[in-house]
mmCIF file of C-alpha atoms and ligand atoms in Angstrom:
data_model
loop_
_atom_site.group_PDB
_atom_site.id
_atom_site.type_symbol
_atom_site.label_atom_id
_atom_site.label_comp_id
_atom_site.label_asym_id
_atom_site.label_seq_id
_atom_site.Cartn_x
_atom_site.Cartn_y
_atom_site.Cartn_z
ATOM 1 C CA MET A 1 7.769 19.844 -35.917
ATOM 2 C CA VAL A 2 9.533 23.202 -35.620
ATOM 3 C CA ARG A 3 9.758 25.666 -38.485
ATOM 4 C CA GLU A 4 12.075 28.636 -38.006
ATOM 5 C CA PHE A 5 11.720 32.033 -39.626
ATOM 6 C CA ALA A 6 13.863 35.157 -39.688
ATOM 7 C CA ASN A 7 10.962 37.379 -38.651
ATOM 8 C CA ILE A 8 7.294 37.401 -37.648
ATOM 9 C CA GLN A 9 6.173 38.423 -41.130
ATOM 10 C CA LEU A 10 7.508 35.207 -42.641
ATOM 11 C CA ALA A 11 6.208 33.121 -39.741
ATOM 12 C CA SER A 12 2.793 34.732 -40.089
ATOM 13 C CA SER A 13 2.683 33.857 -43.794
ATOM 14 C CA ALA A 14 3.385 30.241 -42.885
ATOM 15 C CA ALA A 15 0.659 30.355 -40.234
ATOM 16 C CA VAL A 16 -1.832 31.662 -42.787
ATOM 17 C CA LYS A 17 -0.997 28.793 -45.150
ATOM 18 C CA HIS A 18 -1.586 26.278 -42.327
ATOM 19 C CA ILE A 19 -4.929 27.884 -41.519
ATOM 20 C CA VAL A 20 -6.191 28.010 -45.103
ATOM 21 C CA ASP A 21 -4.975 24.536 -46.061
ATOM 22 C CA LEU A 22 -6.485 22.952 -42.928
ATOM 23 C CA ALA A 23 -9.760 24.834 -43.324
ATOM 24 C CA VAL A 24 -10.116 23.804 -46.967
ATOM 25 C CA SER A 25 -9.434 20.144 -46.212
ATOM 26 C CA ALA A 26 -11.727 20.053 -43.169
ATOM 27 C CA VAL A 27 -14.612 21.596 -45.098
ATOM 28 C CA ARG A 28 -13.997 19.167 -47.941
ATOM 29 C CA ASP A 29 -13.996 16.193 -45.554
ATOM 30 C CA ARG A 30 -16.661 17.232 -43.033
ATOM 31 C CA GLY A 31 -18.526 20.229 -44.416
ATOM 32 C CA PHE A 32 -17.244 22.681 -41.810
ATOM 33 C CA CYS A 33 -14.081 23.568 -39.904
ATOM 34 C CA SER A 34 -13.523 24.603 -36.305
ATOM 35 C CA ILE A 35 -10.609 26.944 -35.630
ATOM 36 C CA VAL A 36 -9.516 28.181 -32.197
ATOM 37 C CA LEU A 37 -7.834 31.590 -32.319
ATOM 38 C CA ALA A 38 -4.973 32.593 -30.049
ATOM 39 C CA GLY A 39 -4.959 35.804 -28.076
ATOM 40 C CA GLY A 40 -2.161 38.191 -27.260
ATOM 41 C CA SER A 41 -0.324 40.302 -29.823
ATOM 42 C CA THR A 42 1.805 37.837 -31.794
ATOM 43 C CA PRO A 43 -1.017 36.483 -33.995
ATOM 44 C CA ARG A 44 -2.274 39.937 -35.028
ATOM 45 C CA HIS A 45 -0.231 40.010 -38.242
ATOM 46 C CA THR A 46 -1.390 36.494 -39.098
ATOM 47 C CA TYR A 47 -5.018 37.580 -38.759
ATOM 48 C CA GLU A 48 -4.428 40.677 -40.872
ATOM 49 C CA LEU A 49 -2.724 38.585 -43.565
ATOM 50 C CA LEU A 50 -5.565 36.049 -43.489
ATOM 51 C CA SER A 51 -8.032 38.832 -44.236
ATOM 52 C CA ALA A 52 -5.980 39.949 -47.239
ATOM 53 C CA ASP A 53 -7.354 39.234 -50.678
ATOM 54 C CA ALA A 54 -5.421 36.218 -51.905
ATOM 55 C CA ASN A 55 -5.800 34.266 -48.659
ATOM 56 C CA ALA A 56 -9.298 35.464 -47.959
ATOM 57 C CA GLU A 57 -10.442 34.232 -51.360
ATOM 58 C CA ARG A 58 -9.263 30.678 -50.559
ATOM 59 C CA MET A 59 -10.862 30.520 -47.116
ATOM 60 C CA PRO A 60 -14.289 28.800 -46.918
ATOM 61 C CA TRP A 61 -15.677 31.558 -44.670
ATOM 62 C CA GLN A 62 -19.266 30.341 -44.808
ATOM 63 C CA GLN A 63 -18.253 26.963 -43.348
ATOM 64 C CA SER A 64 -15.507 28.209 -41.000
ATOM 65 C CA HIS A 65 -16.296 28.511 -37.299
ATOM 66 C CA PHE A 66 -13.989 30.516 -35.046
ATOM 67 C CA PHE A 67 -13.523 30.020 -31.334
ATOM 68 C CA TRP A 68 -11.047 31.361 -28.765
ATOM 69 C CA GLY A 69 -8.496 29.538 -26.639
ATOM 70 C CA ASP A 70 -8.902 32.080 -23.883
ATOM 71 C CA GLU A 71 -10.356 35.468 -23.116
ATOM 72 C CA ARG A 72 -9.539 38.255 -20.739
ATOM 73 C CA TRP A 73 -12.384 39.283 -18.426
ATOM 74 C CA LEU A 74 -12.827 42.587 -20.238
ATOM 75 C CA ALA A 75 -15.572 44.072 -22.410
ATOM 76 C CA ALA A 76 -15.658 42.865 -26.007
ATOM 77 C CA ASN A 77 -14.673 46.350 -27.202
ATOM 78 C CA HIS A 78 -11.719 46.655 -24.819
ATOM 79 C CA PRO A 79 -8.409 46.749 -26.743
ATOM 80 C CA ASP A 80 -6.993 43.994 -24.505
ATOM 81 C CA ASN A 81 -9.934 41.671 -25.199
ATOM 82 C CA ASN A 82 -8.795 38.824 -27.468
ATOM 83 C CA PHE A 83 -12.021 38.817 -29.484
ATOM 84 C CA CYS A 84 -11.621 42.578 -30.018
ATOM 85 C CA MET A 85 -8.151 42.122 -31.485
ATOM 86 C CA ALA A 86 -9.235 39.318 -33.838
ATOM 87 C CA ASP A 87 -12.371 41.211 -34.849
ATOM 88 C CA LYS A 88 -10.378 44.297 -35.828
ATOM 89 C CA ALA A 89 -7.563 42.363 -37.536
ATOM 90 C CA LEU A 90 -9.669 39.745 -39.296
ATOM 91 C CA LEU A 91 -13.341 39.092 -38.681
ATOM 92 C CA SER A 92 -14.652 42.570 -39.446
ATOM 93 C CA ARG A 93 -12.728 42.494 -42.740
ATOM 94 C CA VAL A 94 -14.162 39.304 -44.255
ATOM 95 C CA SER A 95 -17.628 38.078 -45.171
ATOM 96 C CA ILE A 96 -18.171 35.533 -42.416
ATOM 97 C CA PRO A 97 -21.636 34.869 -40.942
ATOM 98 C CA ALA A 98 -22.020 36.269 -37.425
ATOM 99 C CA TYR A 99 -23.171 32.864 -36.188
ATOM 100 C CA ASN A 100 -19.798 31.415 -37.194
ATOM 101 C CA ILE A 101 -18.058 33.599 -34.629
ATOM 102 C CA HIS A 102 -18.125 31.921 -31.233
ATOM 103 C CA ARG A 103 -16.524 34.405 -28.882
ATOM 104 C CA ILE A 104 -16.123 33.805 -25.167
ATOM 105 C CA THR A 105 -18.624 36.271 -23.762
ATOM 106 C CA THR A 106 -17.697 38.328 -20.730
ATOM 107 C CA GLY A 107 -19.690 40.668 -18.504
ATOM 108 C CA HIS A 108 -21.573 37.881 -16.741
ATOM 109 C CA LYS A 109 -21.807 37.996 -12.952
ATOM 110 C CA ASN A 110 -18.403 36.262 -12.695
ATOM 111 C CA PRO A 111 -15.832 34.417 -14.840
ATOM 112 C CA GLU A 112 -17.029 31.045 -13.536
ATOM 113 C CA THR A 113 -20.429 31.745 -15.074
ATOM 114 C CA GLY A 114 -18.748 32.787 -18.306
ATOM 115 C CA ALA A 115 -16.707 29.586 -18.405
ATOM 116 C CA ALA A 116 -19.750 27.394 -17.805
ATOM 117 C CA LEU A 117 -21.712 29.199 -20.504
ATOM 118 C CA TYR A 118 -18.897 28.787 -23.032
ATOM 119 C CA GLU A 119 -18.546 25.099 -22.276
ATOM 120 C CA LYS A 120 -22.290 24.654 -22.804
ATOM 121 C CA HIS A 121 -22.034 26.567 -26.059
ATOM 122 C CA LEU A 122 -19.244 24.252 -27.228
ATOM 123 C CA ARG A 123 -21.176 21.142 -26.240
ATOM 124 C CA ASP A 124 -24.287 22.363 -28.048
ATOM 125 C CA PHE A 125 -22.317 23.364 -31.148
ATOM 126 C CA PHE A 126 -20.445 20.101 -31.568
ATOM 127 C CA HIS A 127 -23.525 18.051 -30.771
ATOM 128 C CA LEU A 128 -25.430 19.977 -33.435
ATOM 129 C CA MET A 129 -22.582 19.511 -35.929
ATOM 130 C CA GLY A 130 -22.478 15.791 -35.160
ATOM 131 C CA ARG A 131 -18.921 15.664 -33.857
ATOM 132 C CA ALA A 132 -19.914 14.832 -30.303
ATOM 133 C CA GLU A 133 -19.214 11.132 -30.697
ATOM 134 C CA MET A 134 -15.482 10.763 -30.319
ATOM 135 C CA LYS A 135 -12.967 7.984 -30.800
ATOM 136 C CA SER A 136 -13.260 5.289 -28.155
ATOM 137 C CA ASP A 137 -9.766 5.838 -26.742
ATOM 138 C CA VAL A 138 -10.801 8.824 -24.672
ATOM 139 C CA GLU A 139 -12.461 8.819 -21.266
ATOM 140 C CA ASP A 140 -15.061 11.435 -22.151
ATOM 141 C CA LYS A 141 -16.389 10.436 -25.532
ATOM 142 C CA THR A 142 -18.091 13.780 -26.017
ATOM 143 C CA ILE A 143 -14.824 15.736 -26.166
ATOM 144 C CA PRO A 144 -14.710 17.259 -29.654
ATOM 145 C CA SER A 145 -11.624 17.675 -31.803
ATOM 146 C CA PHE A 146 -11.054 21.149 -33.114
ATOM 147 C CA ASP A 147 -9.639 21.045 -36.619
ATOM 148 C CA LEU A 148 -7.059 23.657 -35.669
ATOM 149 C CA VAL A 149 -5.980 25.291 -32.421
ATOM 150 C CA LEU A 150 -3.718 28.322 -32.742
ATOM 151 C CA LEU A 151 -1.711 29.067 -29.609
ATOM 152 C CA GLY A 152 0.806 31.609 -28.421
ATOM 153 C CA MET A 153 3.176 31.305 -25.524
ATOM 154 C CA GLY A 154 4.211 33.785 -22.876
ATOM 155 C CA THR A 155 7.788 34.309 -21.745
ATOM 156 C CA ASP A 156 6.870 32.277 -18.671
ATOM 157 C CA GLY A 157 5.760 29.362 -20.833
ATOM 158 C CA HIS A 158 2.033 29.891 -20.318
ATOM 159 C CA THR A 159 -0.343 29.171 -23.161
ATOM 160 C CA ALA A 160 -3.962 30.180 -23.540
ATOM 161 C CA SER A 161 -4.571 31.254 -19.950
ATOM 162 C CA LEU A 162 -2.932 28.205 -18.407
ATOM 163 C CA PHE A 163 -0.225 29.683 -16.212
ATOM 164 C CA PRO A 164 2.711 28.036 -14.430
ATOM 165 C CA GLY A 165 1.679 26.387 -11.165
ATOM 166 C CA SER A 166 -2.028 26.643 -11.895
ATOM 167 C CA SER A 167 -4.246 23.881 -10.547
ATOM 168 C CA LEU A 168 -6.044 24.031 -13.901
ATOM 169 C CA LEU A 169 -3.106 22.118 -15.366
ATOM 170 C CA GLU A 170 -4.492 19.056 -13.589
ATOM 171 C CA GLU A 171 -8.098 19.614 -14.727
ATOM 172 C CA LYS A 172 -9.441 16.426 -16.243
ATOM 173 C CA LYS A 173 -13.159 17.080 -16.694
ATOM 174 C CA LYS A 174 -13.925 20.682 -17.533
ATOM 175 C CA TRP A 175 -13.406 21.867 -21.093
ATOM 176 C CA VAL A 176 -13.487 25.543 -20.075
ATOM 177 C CA ALA A 177 -12.439 27.112 -16.777
ATOM 178 C CA ALA A 178 -12.177 30.479 -15.040
ATOM 179 C CA VAL A 179 -8.761 31.891 -14.102
ATOM 180 C CA PRO A 180 -8.534 34.259 -11.115
ATOM 181 C CA GLN A 181 -7.060 37.687 -11.719
ATOM 182 C CA GLY A 182 -3.388 38.258 -11.038
ATOM 183 C CA ALA A 183 -1.551 36.070 -13.527
ATOM 184 C CA GLY A 184 -0.620 37.260 -16.975
ATOM 185 C CA SER A 185 -0.625 40.650 -18.588
ATOM 186 C CA PRO A 186 -3.025 42.311 -18.230
ATOM 187 C CA PRO A 187 -3.483 40.823 -14.728
ATOM 188 C CA VAL A 188 -7.233 40.407 -15.080
ATOM 189 C CA ALA A 189 -9.431 37.382 -14.545
ATOM 190 C CA ARG A 190 -9.681 35.132 -17.589
ATOM 191 C CA ILE A 191 -11.491 32.202 -19.131
ATOM 192 C CA THR A 192 -9.471 29.437 -20.757
ATOM 193 C CA LEU A 193 -9.866 26.176 -22.594
ATOM 194 C CA THR A 194 -8.311 23.346 -20.606
ATOM 195 C CA LEU A 195 -5.785 20.674 -21.562
ATOM 196 C CA PRO A 196 -8.350 17.865 -22.072
ATOM 197 C CA LEU A 197 -10.011 19.925 -24.793
ATOM 198 C CA LEU A 198 -6.906 21.525 -26.298
ATOM 199 C CA ASN A 199 -5.163 18.163 -26.534
ATOM 200 C CA ARG A 200 -8.016 16.628 -28.527
ATOM 201 C CA ALA A 201 -7.147 18.915 -31.434
ATOM 202 C CA GLU A 202 -6.486 17.479 -34.886
ATOM 203 C CA ASN A 203 -3.877 20.198 -35.362
ATOM 204 C CA VAL A 204 -2.133 22.624 -32.999
ATOM 205 C CA VAL A 205 0.013 25.450 -34.353
ATOM 206 C CA PHE A 206 2.077 27.556 -31.955
ATOM 207 C CA LEU A 207 3.250 30.940 -33.195
ATOM 208 C CA ILE A 208 6.063 32.467 -31.155
ATOM 209 C CA SER A 209 8.707 35.128 -31.664
ATOM 210 C CA GLY A 210 11.912 36.173 -29.931
ATOM 211 C CA SER A 211 14.820 34.453 -28.271
ATOM 212 C CA ARG A 212 13.266 34.090 -24.816
ATOM 213 C CA LYS A 213 10.376 32.058 -26.145
ATOM 214 C CA ARG A 214 12.704 30.127 -28.406
ATOM 215 C CA ALA A 215 14.781 29.145 -25.356
ATOM 216 C CA ILE A 216 11.633 27.758 -23.713
ATOM 217 C CA LEU A 217 10.858 25.817 -26.877
ATOM 218 C CA ASP A 218 14.369 24.372 -26.854
ATOM 219 C CA THR A 219 13.785 23.128 -23.294
ATOM 220 C CA ILE A 220 10.446 21.645 -24.313
ATOM 221 C CA LEU A 221 12.110 19.826 -27.189
ATOM 222 C CA THR A 222 15.247 18.657 -25.429
ATOM 223 C CA ARG A 223 14.109 18.152 -21.815
ATOM 224 C CA PRO A 224 10.341 17.517 -22.107
ATOM 225 C CA GLN A 225 9.827 15.999 -18.652
ATOM 226 C CA GLU A 226 11.572 18.939 -16.990
ATOM 227 C CA ALA A 227 9.685 21.380 -19.190
ATOM 228 C CA GLU A 228 6.298 19.890 -18.298
ATOM 229 C CA LYS A 229 6.885 20.733 -14.635
ATOM 230 C CA VAL A 230 7.592 24.378 -15.402
ATOM 231 C CA TYR A 231 5.961 25.418 -18.673
ATOM 232 C CA PRO A 232 2.248 24.840 -19.365
ATOM 233 C CA ALA A 233 2.973 25.001 -23.110
ATOM 234 C CA ALA A 234 4.931 21.767 -22.663
ATOM 235 C CA ARG A 235 1.682 20.070 -21.644
ATOM 236 C CA ILE A 236 0.195 20.673 -25.095
ATOM 237 C CA LYS A 237 0.462 17.210 -26.668
ATOM 238 C CA PRO A 238 -2.427 16.918 -29.118
ATOM 239 C CA VAL A 239 -3.761 13.652 -30.516
ATOM 240 C CA GLY A 240 -3.116 15.241 -33.912
ATOM 241 C CA ASN A 241 -0.296 17.269 -35.351
ATOM 242 C CA LEU A 242 1.786 19.804 -33.399
ATOM 243 C CA VAL A 243 3.700 22.477 -35.284
ATOM 244 C CA TRP A 244 5.812 25.304 -33.825
ATOM 245 C CA LEU A 245 6.332 28.377 -35.999
ATOM 246 C CA ALA A 246 9.233 30.242 -34.409
ATOM 247 C CA ALA A 247 10.253 33.698 -35.578
ATOM 248 C CA ALA A 248 13.688 34.898 -34.563
ATOM 249 C CA GLU A 249 12.407 38.409 -34.037
ATOM 250 C CA GLY A 250 9.525 40.761 -34.545
HETATM 251 C C1 LIG B 1 -3.567 35.748 -23.735
HETATM 252 C C2 LIG B 1 -3.085 34.780 -24.756
HETATM 253 C C3 LIG B 1 -1.788 34.215 -24.315
HETATM 254 C C4 LIG B 1 -0.784 34.655 -25.333
HETATM 255 C C5 LIG B 1 0.564 34.721 -24.718
HETATM 256 C C6 LIG B 1 1.561 35.351 -25.684
HETATM 257 O O1 LIG B 1 -4.772 35.974 -23.675
HETATM 258 O O2 LIG B 1 -2.707 36.320 -23.050
HETATM 259 O O3 LIG B 1 -3.951 33.878 -25.184
HETATM 260 O O4 LIG B 1 -1.751 32.839 -24.141
HETATM 261 O O5 LIG B 1 -0.804 33.780 -26.433
HETATM 262 O O6 LIG B 1 0.463 35.537 -23.546
HETATM 263 O O7 LIG B 1 1.140 36.666 -25.884
HETATM 264 P P1 LIG B 1 1.948 37.610 -26.920
HETATM 265 O O8 LIG B 1 1.690 37.009 -28.264
HETATM 266 O O9 LIG B 1 1.318 38.961 -26.748
HETATM 267 O O10 LIG B 1 3.399 37.544 -26.513
#
């Protein structure tokens, strides 16, 4: 489903409603919710809005667990670190337990170590929360389903840190992987969730803005097979719901 908005403010308000509604229903049904945050700059306004009074009061912060779809190999206090942006825009402004914030840690001896540590953290978390046993139609029955995955998209069609032409697009086993420096902006090494994990999501919401990204979305919608060869975002086909929130500008 695609929902179009005149500007990023309106799209961000819609994103906040998705987040709150899904969190409330997940907590009601399962006692907790698992939300993957997007990086980059587009979601900043959404995070700021989510921390605002009316929305913040509806969010079940004590039962909400936040994860990241990818992270730049930078210190947690670096302005280009995705956790840093979300912490400033949202997490530092609401009363959420520190142990509900599951950031991708950096600063290890290399990104591969960081990726392996995050995957272990995810496995331990979902095993502890009892969502390790998955539906029988998947090869790896331990793959968990995040309640909500928020994603952005670059003007090259990348999403998370899955870039065009990357061998990670064919990854079938790992849930989390290291990305060598060079791709993306900033061109630093990264850690990213992979398609097997992202596509197990109950809900995926893309938030994009501008005509260049909208043109990529149009290709994804109208020529999906062609798009899958070029744009990693076209490979996001979750078992659950997929919603695109597209702002014309801003
Ligand atoms: C990252 C993001 C990335 C982002 C897109 C769009 O770490 O770079 O996770 O996937 O969503 O690059 O970024 P903007 O929202 O800044 O255009």
